[in-house]
PDB file of C-alpha atoms in Angstrom:
ATOM      1  CA  MET I   1     -33.815 -15.176   7.028  1.00 51.00           C
ATOM      2  CA  LYS I   2     -33.655 -15.589   3.254  1.00 59.00           C
ATOM      3  CA  GLU I   3     -30.292 -15.198   1.498  1.00 60.00           C
ATOM      4  CA  GLU I   4     -31.574 -12.211  -0.481  1.00 62.00           C
ATOM      5  CA  SER I   5     -32.465 -10.489   2.779  1.00 84.00           C
ATOM      6  CA  LYS I   6     -28.951 -11.052   4.154  1.00 90.00           C
ATOM      7  CA  VAL I   7     -27.371  -9.538   1.053  1.00 90.00           C
ATOM      8  CA  LEU I   8     -29.661  -6.512   1.056  1.00 91.00           C
ATOM      9  CA  GLU I   9     -29.081  -6.026   4.787  1.00 92.00           C
ATOM     10  CA  LEU I  10     -25.322  -6.067   4.205  1.00 93.00           C
ATOM     11  CA  ILE I  11     -25.613  -3.572   1.336  1.00 92.00           C
ATOM     12  CA  ASN I  12     -27.811  -1.323   3.456  1.00 90.00           C
ATOM     13  CA  ARG I  13     -25.383  -1.476   6.402  1.00 91.00           C
ATOM     14  CA  ARG I  14     -22.401  -0.346   4.316  1.00 94.00           C
ATOM     15  CA  ARG I  15     -21.407   3.278   4.833  1.00 94.00           C
ATOM     16  CA  SER I  16     -18.489   5.440   3.734  1.00 95.00           C
ATOM     17  CA  VAL I  17     -16.321   6.025   6.805  1.00 96.00           C
ATOM     18  CA  ARG I  18     -13.650   8.708   6.904  1.00 95.00           C
ATOM     19  CA  LYS I  19     -12.312   8.348  10.448  1.00 95.00           C
ATOM     20  CA  TYR I  20     -10.694   5.148  11.659  1.00 97.00           C
ATOM     21  CA  ARG I  21      -9.356   3.717  14.906  1.00 97.00           C
ATOM     22  CA  ASP I  22      -5.623   3.251  15.246  1.00 96.00           C
ATOM     23  CA  LYS I  23      -5.955  -0.513  14.882  1.00 98.00           C
ATOM     24  CA  PRO I  24      -4.347  -2.522  12.093  1.00 98.00           C
ATOM     25  CA  VAL I  25      -6.494  -4.597   9.777  1.00 99.00           C
ATOM     26  CA  GLU I  26      -5.644  -8.248  10.229  1.00 99.00           C
ATOM     27  CA  ARG I  27      -3.915  -9.828   7.234  1.00 97.00           C
ATOM     28  CA  GLU I  28      -6.404 -12.718   7.322  1.00 99.00           C
ATOM     29  CA  LYS I  29      -9.246 -10.245   6.775  1.00 99.00           C
ATOM     30  CA  ILE I  30      -7.374  -8.514   3.959  1.00 99.00           C
ATOM     31  CA  ILE I  31      -6.817 -11.873   2.280  1.00 99.00           C
ATOM     32  CA  LYS I  32     -10.546 -12.674   2.580  1.00 99.00           C
ATOM     33  CA  MET I  33     -11.410  -9.317   0.995  1.00 99.00           C
ATOM     34  CA  ILE I  34      -9.087  -9.945  -1.931  1.00 99.00           C
ATOM     35  CA  GLU I  35     -10.499 -13.469  -2.241  1.00 99.00           C
ATOM     36  CA  ALA I  36     -13.957 -11.883  -2.631  1.00 99.00           C
ATOM     37  CA  ALA I  37     -12.544  -9.656  -5.387  1.00 99.00           C
ATOM     38  CA  ARG I  38     -10.897 -12.640  -7.067  1.00 98.00           C
ATOM     39  CA  LEU I  39     -14.317 -14.281  -7.361  1.00 98.00           C
ATOM     40  CA  ALA I  40     -15.918 -11.263  -9.060  1.00 98.00           C
ATOM     41  CA  PRO I  41     -17.258 -11.654 -12.591  1.00 97.00           C
ATOM     42  CA  SER I  42     -15.377 -10.006 -15.449  1.00 94.00           C
ATOM     43  CA  ALA I  43     -15.771  -9.666 -19.214  1.00 88.00           C
ATOM     44  CA  SER I  44     -14.760 -12.982 -20.823  1.00 85.00           C
ATOM     45  CA  ASN I  45     -13.384 -13.937 -17.395  1.00 91.00           C
ATOM     46  CA  GLY I  46     -10.399 -11.705 -18.169  1.00 89.00           C
ATOM     47  CA  GLN I  47      -9.834 -10.827 -14.485  1.00 93.00           C
ATOM     48  CA  PRO I  48      -8.007  -7.614 -15.433  1.00 93.00           C
ATOM     49  CA  TRP I  49      -7.071  -6.628 -11.894  1.00 96.00           C
ATOM     50  CA  ARG I  50      -4.215  -6.406  -9.452  1.00 98.00           C
ATOM     51  CA  PHE I  51      -4.468  -5.226  -5.856  1.00 99.00           C
ATOM     52  CA  PHE I  52      -1.763  -3.527  -3.842  1.00 98.00           C
ATOM     53  CA  VAL I  53      -2.448  -3.396  -0.107  1.00 99.00           C
ATOM     54  CA  VAL I  54      -0.702  -0.533   1.643  1.00 98.00           C
ATOM     55  CA  ASP I  55      -0.767  -1.209   5.381  1.00 98.00           C
ATOM     56  CA  SER I  56       2.397   0.284   6.835  1.00 96.00           C
ATOM     57  CA  ARG I  57       1.968   3.710   8.461  1.00 96.00           C
ATOM     58  CA  ASP I  58       4.867   5.091   6.438  1.00 97.00           C
ATOM     59  CA  ASN I  59       3.456   3.970   3.084  1.00 97.00           C
ATOM     60  CA  VAL I  60      -0.105   5.037   3.967  1.00 97.00           C
ATOM     61  CA  SER I  61       1.335   8.518   4.650  1.00 96.00           C
ATOM     62  CA  LYS I  62       3.098   8.476   1.284  1.00 96.00           C
ATOM     63  CA  ILE I  63      -0.138   7.482  -0.465  1.00 97.00           C
ATOM     64  CA  VAL I  64      -2.014  10.261   1.368  1.00 97.00           C
ATOM     65  CA  ASP I  65       0.625  12.714   0.086  1.00 95.00           C
ATOM     66  CA  SER I  66      -0.458  11.765  -3.451  1.00 95.00           C
ATOM     67  CA  LEU I  67      -4.127  12.548  -2.770  1.00 95.00           C
ATOM     68  CA  GLY I  68      -5.997  15.763  -3.330  1.00 85.00           C
ATOM     69  CA  ILE I  69      -6.458  18.079  -0.337  1.00 90.00           C
ATOM     70  CA  ILE I  70     -10.045  16.902  -0.013  1.00 92.00           C
ATOM     71  CA  ASN I  71      -8.794  13.426   0.969  1.00 95.00           C
ATOM     72  CA  THR I  72      -6.497  14.219   3.893  1.00 93.00           C
ATOM     73  CA  TRP I  73      -8.957  12.281   6.080  1.00 95.00           C
ATOM     74  CA  ALA I  74      -7.397   9.104   4.612  1.00 97.00           C
ATOM     75  CA  LYS I  75      -4.366   9.504   6.887  1.00 96.00           C
ATOM     76  CA  THR I  76      -6.367   7.793   9.658  1.00 96.00           C
ATOM     77  CA  ALA I  77      -6.914   4.648   7.556  1.00 98.00           C
ATOM     78  CA  PRO I  78      -4.751   1.734   8.685  1.00 98.00           C
ATOM     79  CA  ALA I  79      -4.859   0.270   5.165  1.00 99.00           C
ATOM     80  CA  ILE I  80      -5.448   1.483   1.634  1.00 99.00           C
ATOM     81  CA  ILE I  81      -6.182  -0.960  -1.163  1.00 99.00           C
ATOM     82  CA  VAL I  82      -5.012   0.244  -4.564  1.00 99.00           C
ATOM     83  CA  GLY I  83      -7.004  -1.326  -7.395  1.00 98.00           C
ATOM     84  CA  CYS I  84      -5.299  -1.520 -10.778  1.00 98.00           C
ATOM     85  CA  SER I  85      -6.654  -2.684 -14.107  1.00 95.00           C
ATOM     86  CA  ALA I  86      -5.418  -3.291 -17.623  1.00 90.00           C
ATOM     87  CA  ARG I  87      -6.950  -4.094 -20.981  1.00 75.00           C
ATOM     88  CA  LYS I  88      -6.201  -7.782 -21.194  1.00 70.00           C
ATOM     89  CA  SER I  89      -8.636  -9.448 -23.544  1.00 67.00           C
ATOM     90  CA  GLY I  90     -10.071  -8.831 -26.973  1.00 70.00           C
ATOM     91  CA  VAL I  91     -13.403  -7.994 -25.351  1.00 69.00           C
ATOM     92  CA  HIS I  92     -11.778  -5.019 -23.658  1.00 68.00           C
ATOM     93  CA  PHE I  93     -10.395  -3.643 -26.919  1.00 73.00           C
ATOM     94  CA  ILE I  94     -13.452  -4.465 -29.039  1.00 76.00           C
ATOM     95  CA  GLY I  95     -15.936  -3.170 -26.466  1.00 73.00           C
ATOM     96  CA  GLU I  96     -14.126   0.121 -26.226  1.00 75.00           C
ATOM     97  CA  ALA I  97     -13.670   0.481 -29.996  1.00 80.00           C
ATOM     98  CA  LEU I  98     -17.225  -0.450 -30.984  1.00 82.00           C
ATOM     99  CA  ILE I  99     -19.380   0.964 -28.215  1.00 83.00           C
ATOM    100  CA  GLY I 100     -17.045   3.072 -26.104  1.00 79.00           C
ATOM    101  CA  VAL I 101     -17.316   0.925 -22.972  1.00 81.00           C
ATOM    102  CA  LYS I 102     -14.111   0.335 -21.018  1.00 85.00           C
ATOM    103  CA  TYR I 103     -14.970  -3.090 -19.632  1.00 86.00           C
ATOM    104  CA  TYR I 104     -11.679  -3.436 -17.783  1.00 88.00           C
ATOM    105  CA  LEU I 105     -12.702  -0.459 -15.633  1.00 92.00           C
ATOM    106  CA  LEU I 106     -16.159  -1.906 -15.016  1.00 93.00           C
ATOM    107  CA  ASP I 107     -14.590  -5.236 -14.106  1.00 95.00           C
ATOM    108  CA  LEU I 108     -12.354  -3.621 -11.498  1.00 97.00           C
ATOM    109  CA  GLY I 109     -15.290  -1.651 -10.089  1.00 98.00           C
ATOM    110  CA  ILE I 110     -17.221  -4.881  -9.558  1.00 98.00           C
ATOM    111  CA  ALA I 111     -14.208  -6.497  -7.865  1.00 99.00           C
ATOM    112  CA  MET I 112     -13.639  -3.469  -5.618  1.00 99.00           C
ATOM    113  CA  GLU I 113     -17.276  -3.504  -4.520  1.00 98.00           C
ATOM    114  CA  HIS I 114     -16.872  -7.190  -3.638  1.00 98.00           C
ATOM    115  CA  ILE I 115     -14.025  -6.023  -1.355  1.00 99.00           C
ATOM    116  CA  VAL I 116     -16.289  -3.373   0.195  1.00 99.00           C
ATOM    117  CA  LEU I 117     -19.042  -5.890   0.937  1.00 98.00           C
ATOM    118  CA  ALA I 118     -16.615  -8.492   2.324  1.00 98.00           C
ATOM    119  CA  ALA I 119     -15.075  -5.822   4.565  1.00 99.00           C
ATOM    120  CA  THR I 120     -18.504  -4.758   5.807  1.00 98.00           C
ATOM    121  CA  GLU I 121     -19.413  -8.355   6.584  1.00 98.00           C
ATOM    122  CA  MET I 122     -16.241  -8.692   8.704  1.00 98.00           C
ATOM    123  CA  GLY I 123     -16.964  -5.560  10.747  1.00 97.00           C
ATOM    124  CA  LEU I 124     -14.622  -3.285   8.810  1.00 98.00           C
ATOM    125  CA  SER I 125     -15.424   0.070   7.269  1.00 98.00           C
ATOM    126  CA  THR I 126     -14.342   1.455   3.909  1.00 98.00           C
ATOM    127  CA  CYS I 127     -14.394   4.581   1.805  1.00 98.00           C
ATOM    128  CA  TRP I 128     -13.649   4.979  -1.893  1.00 98.00           C
ATOM    129  CA  ILE I 129     -10.932   7.557  -2.538  1.00 97.00           C
ATOM    130  CA  GLY I 130     -10.947   9.751  -5.625  1.00 91.00           C
ATOM    131  CA  TRP I 131      -8.550  12.505  -6.688  1.00 92.00           C
ATOM    132  CA  PHE I 132      -5.116  10.941  -6.566  1.00 96.00           C
ATOM    133  CA  ASP I 133      -1.845  11.312  -8.436  1.00 97.00           C
ATOM    134  CA  GLU I 134      -1.565   8.053 -10.360  1.00 97.00           C
ATOM    135  CA  ARG I 135       2.051   8.700 -11.344  1.00 97.00           C
ATOM    136  CA  LYS I 136       3.190   9.032  -7.713  1.00 97.00           C
ATOM    137  CA  ILE I 137       1.288   5.933  -6.622  1.00 98.00           C
ATOM    138  CA  LYS I 138       2.666   3.839  -9.503  1.00 98.00           C
ATOM    139  CA  LYS I 139       6.196   4.921  -8.621  1.00 97.00           C
ATOM    140  CA  LEU I 140       5.780   4.293  -4.888  1.00 97.00           C
ATOM    141  CA  LEU I 141       4.289   0.822  -5.362  1.00 98.00           C
ATOM    142  CA  HIS I 142       6.364  -0.164  -8.429  1.00 98.00           C
ATOM    143  CA  ILE I 143       3.236  -0.829 -10.477  1.00 97.00           C
ATOM    144  CA  PRO I 144       4.230  -2.178 -13.899  1.00 94.00           C
ATOM    145  CA  THR I 145       3.684  -0.358 -17.176  1.00 93.00           C
ATOM    146  CA  GLY I 146       0.353  -1.236 -18.758  1.00 91.00           C
ATOM    147  CA  TRP I 147      -1.518  -1.219 -15.454  1.00 95.00           C
ATOM    148  CA  LYS I 148      -3.720   1.751 -14.591  1.00 95.00           C
ATOM    149  CA  VAL I 149      -4.409   2.827 -11.008  1.00 97.00           C
ATOM    150  CA  VAL I 150      -8.194   3.065 -11.122  1.00 97.00           C
ATOM    151  CA  SER I 151      -9.363   3.224  -7.543  1.00 97.00           C
ATOM    152  CA  LEU I 152      -8.220   3.492  -3.972  1.00 98.00           C
ATOM    153  CA  LEU I 153     -10.128   2.191  -0.987  1.00 99.00           C
ATOM    154  CA  ALA I 154      -9.505   3.111   2.645  1.00 99.00           C
ATOM    155  CA  VAL I 155     -10.109   0.172   4.986  1.00 99.00           C
ATOM    156  CA  GLY I 156     -10.192  -0.002   8.765  1.00 99.00           C
ATOM    157  CA  TYR I 157     -12.240  -0.074  11.920  1.00 98.00           C
ATOM    158  CA  ALA I 158     -14.517   2.947  12.237  1.00 97.00           C
ATOM    159  CA  GLU I 159     -13.816   5.288  15.115  1.00 95.00           C
ATOM    160  CA  LYS I 160     -15.865   4.154  18.112  1.00 91.00           C
ATOM    161  CA  ASN I 161     -18.118   7.226  18.126  1.00 89.00           C
ATOM    162  CA  PHE I 162     -18.932   6.926  14.405  1.00 85.00           C
ATOM    163  CA  LYS I 163     -22.613   7.557  13.748  1.00 83.00           C
ATOM    164  CA  PRO I 164     -23.732   6.697  10.213  1.00 78.00           C
ATOM    165  CA  ARG I 165     -25.823   9.307   8.477  1.00 79.00           C
ATOM    166  CA  ASN I 166     -29.081   8.313   6.917  1.00 81.00           C
ATOM    167  CA  LYS I 167     -28.450   7.449   3.305  1.00 80.00           C
ATOM    168  CA  LYS I 168     -30.342   9.610   0.862  1.00 88.00           C
ATOM    169  CA  THR I 169     -31.108   7.421  -2.099  1.00 91.00           C
ATOM    170  CA  LEU I 170     -33.445   7.851  -5.016  1.00 95.00           C
ATOM    171  CA  SER I 171     -36.702   5.925  -4.815  1.00 94.00           C
ATOM    172  CA  LEU I 172     -37.297   2.865  -6.983  1.00 95.00           C
ATOM    173  CA  GLU I 173     -39.864   4.867  -8.937  1.00 97.00           C
ATOM    174  CA  GLU I 174     -37.110   7.316  -9.909  1.00 97.00           C
ATOM    175  CA  ILE I 175     -34.659   4.701 -11.154  1.00 96.00           C
ATOM    176  CA  LEU I 176     -36.639   1.652 -12.286  1.00 97.00           C
ATOM    177  CA  PHE I 177     -38.505   1.499 -15.593  1.00 96.00           C
ATOM    178  CA  PHE I 178     -40.261  -1.595 -16.921  1.00 96.00           C
ATOM    179  CA  LYS I 179     -40.995  -1.447 -20.667  1.00 97.00           C
TER     180      LYS I 179
END
């Protein structure tokens, strides 16, 4: 099988899972996921990210308390990865000032997706979490000033009876334009 095929197969296999088994995620696997994020590209190699892994039941519950009502499903996740970013390099400031692009947020998004793909490859499931109270999370995790909580990611082993839905994606003809 060609490398490209393996990557596309992995991407196609990834699903958002919202119900997890009561089984901790091994620290070795968490470290491998963060290693994948560490290797992600970033503007001017600024690497404007920090990751806080919440894997104690008590702290996961506290994080879930800071989420919107729509995200109560996250209480079943054995781990939540909190992705933080900060403007660190001139590219971040210049890019935002000149063209309105917040590269530090894009950089973290790329790194977080590296985590998602590494997790999938190791037999873990993930789900991005939106709608959270950044202030509460920063206080709980003692996140320093200057760092923004950008994204949360639930990580764990999918419940045994999990059946992935068919992904509805736009066709290539709808999204690809050669000029």
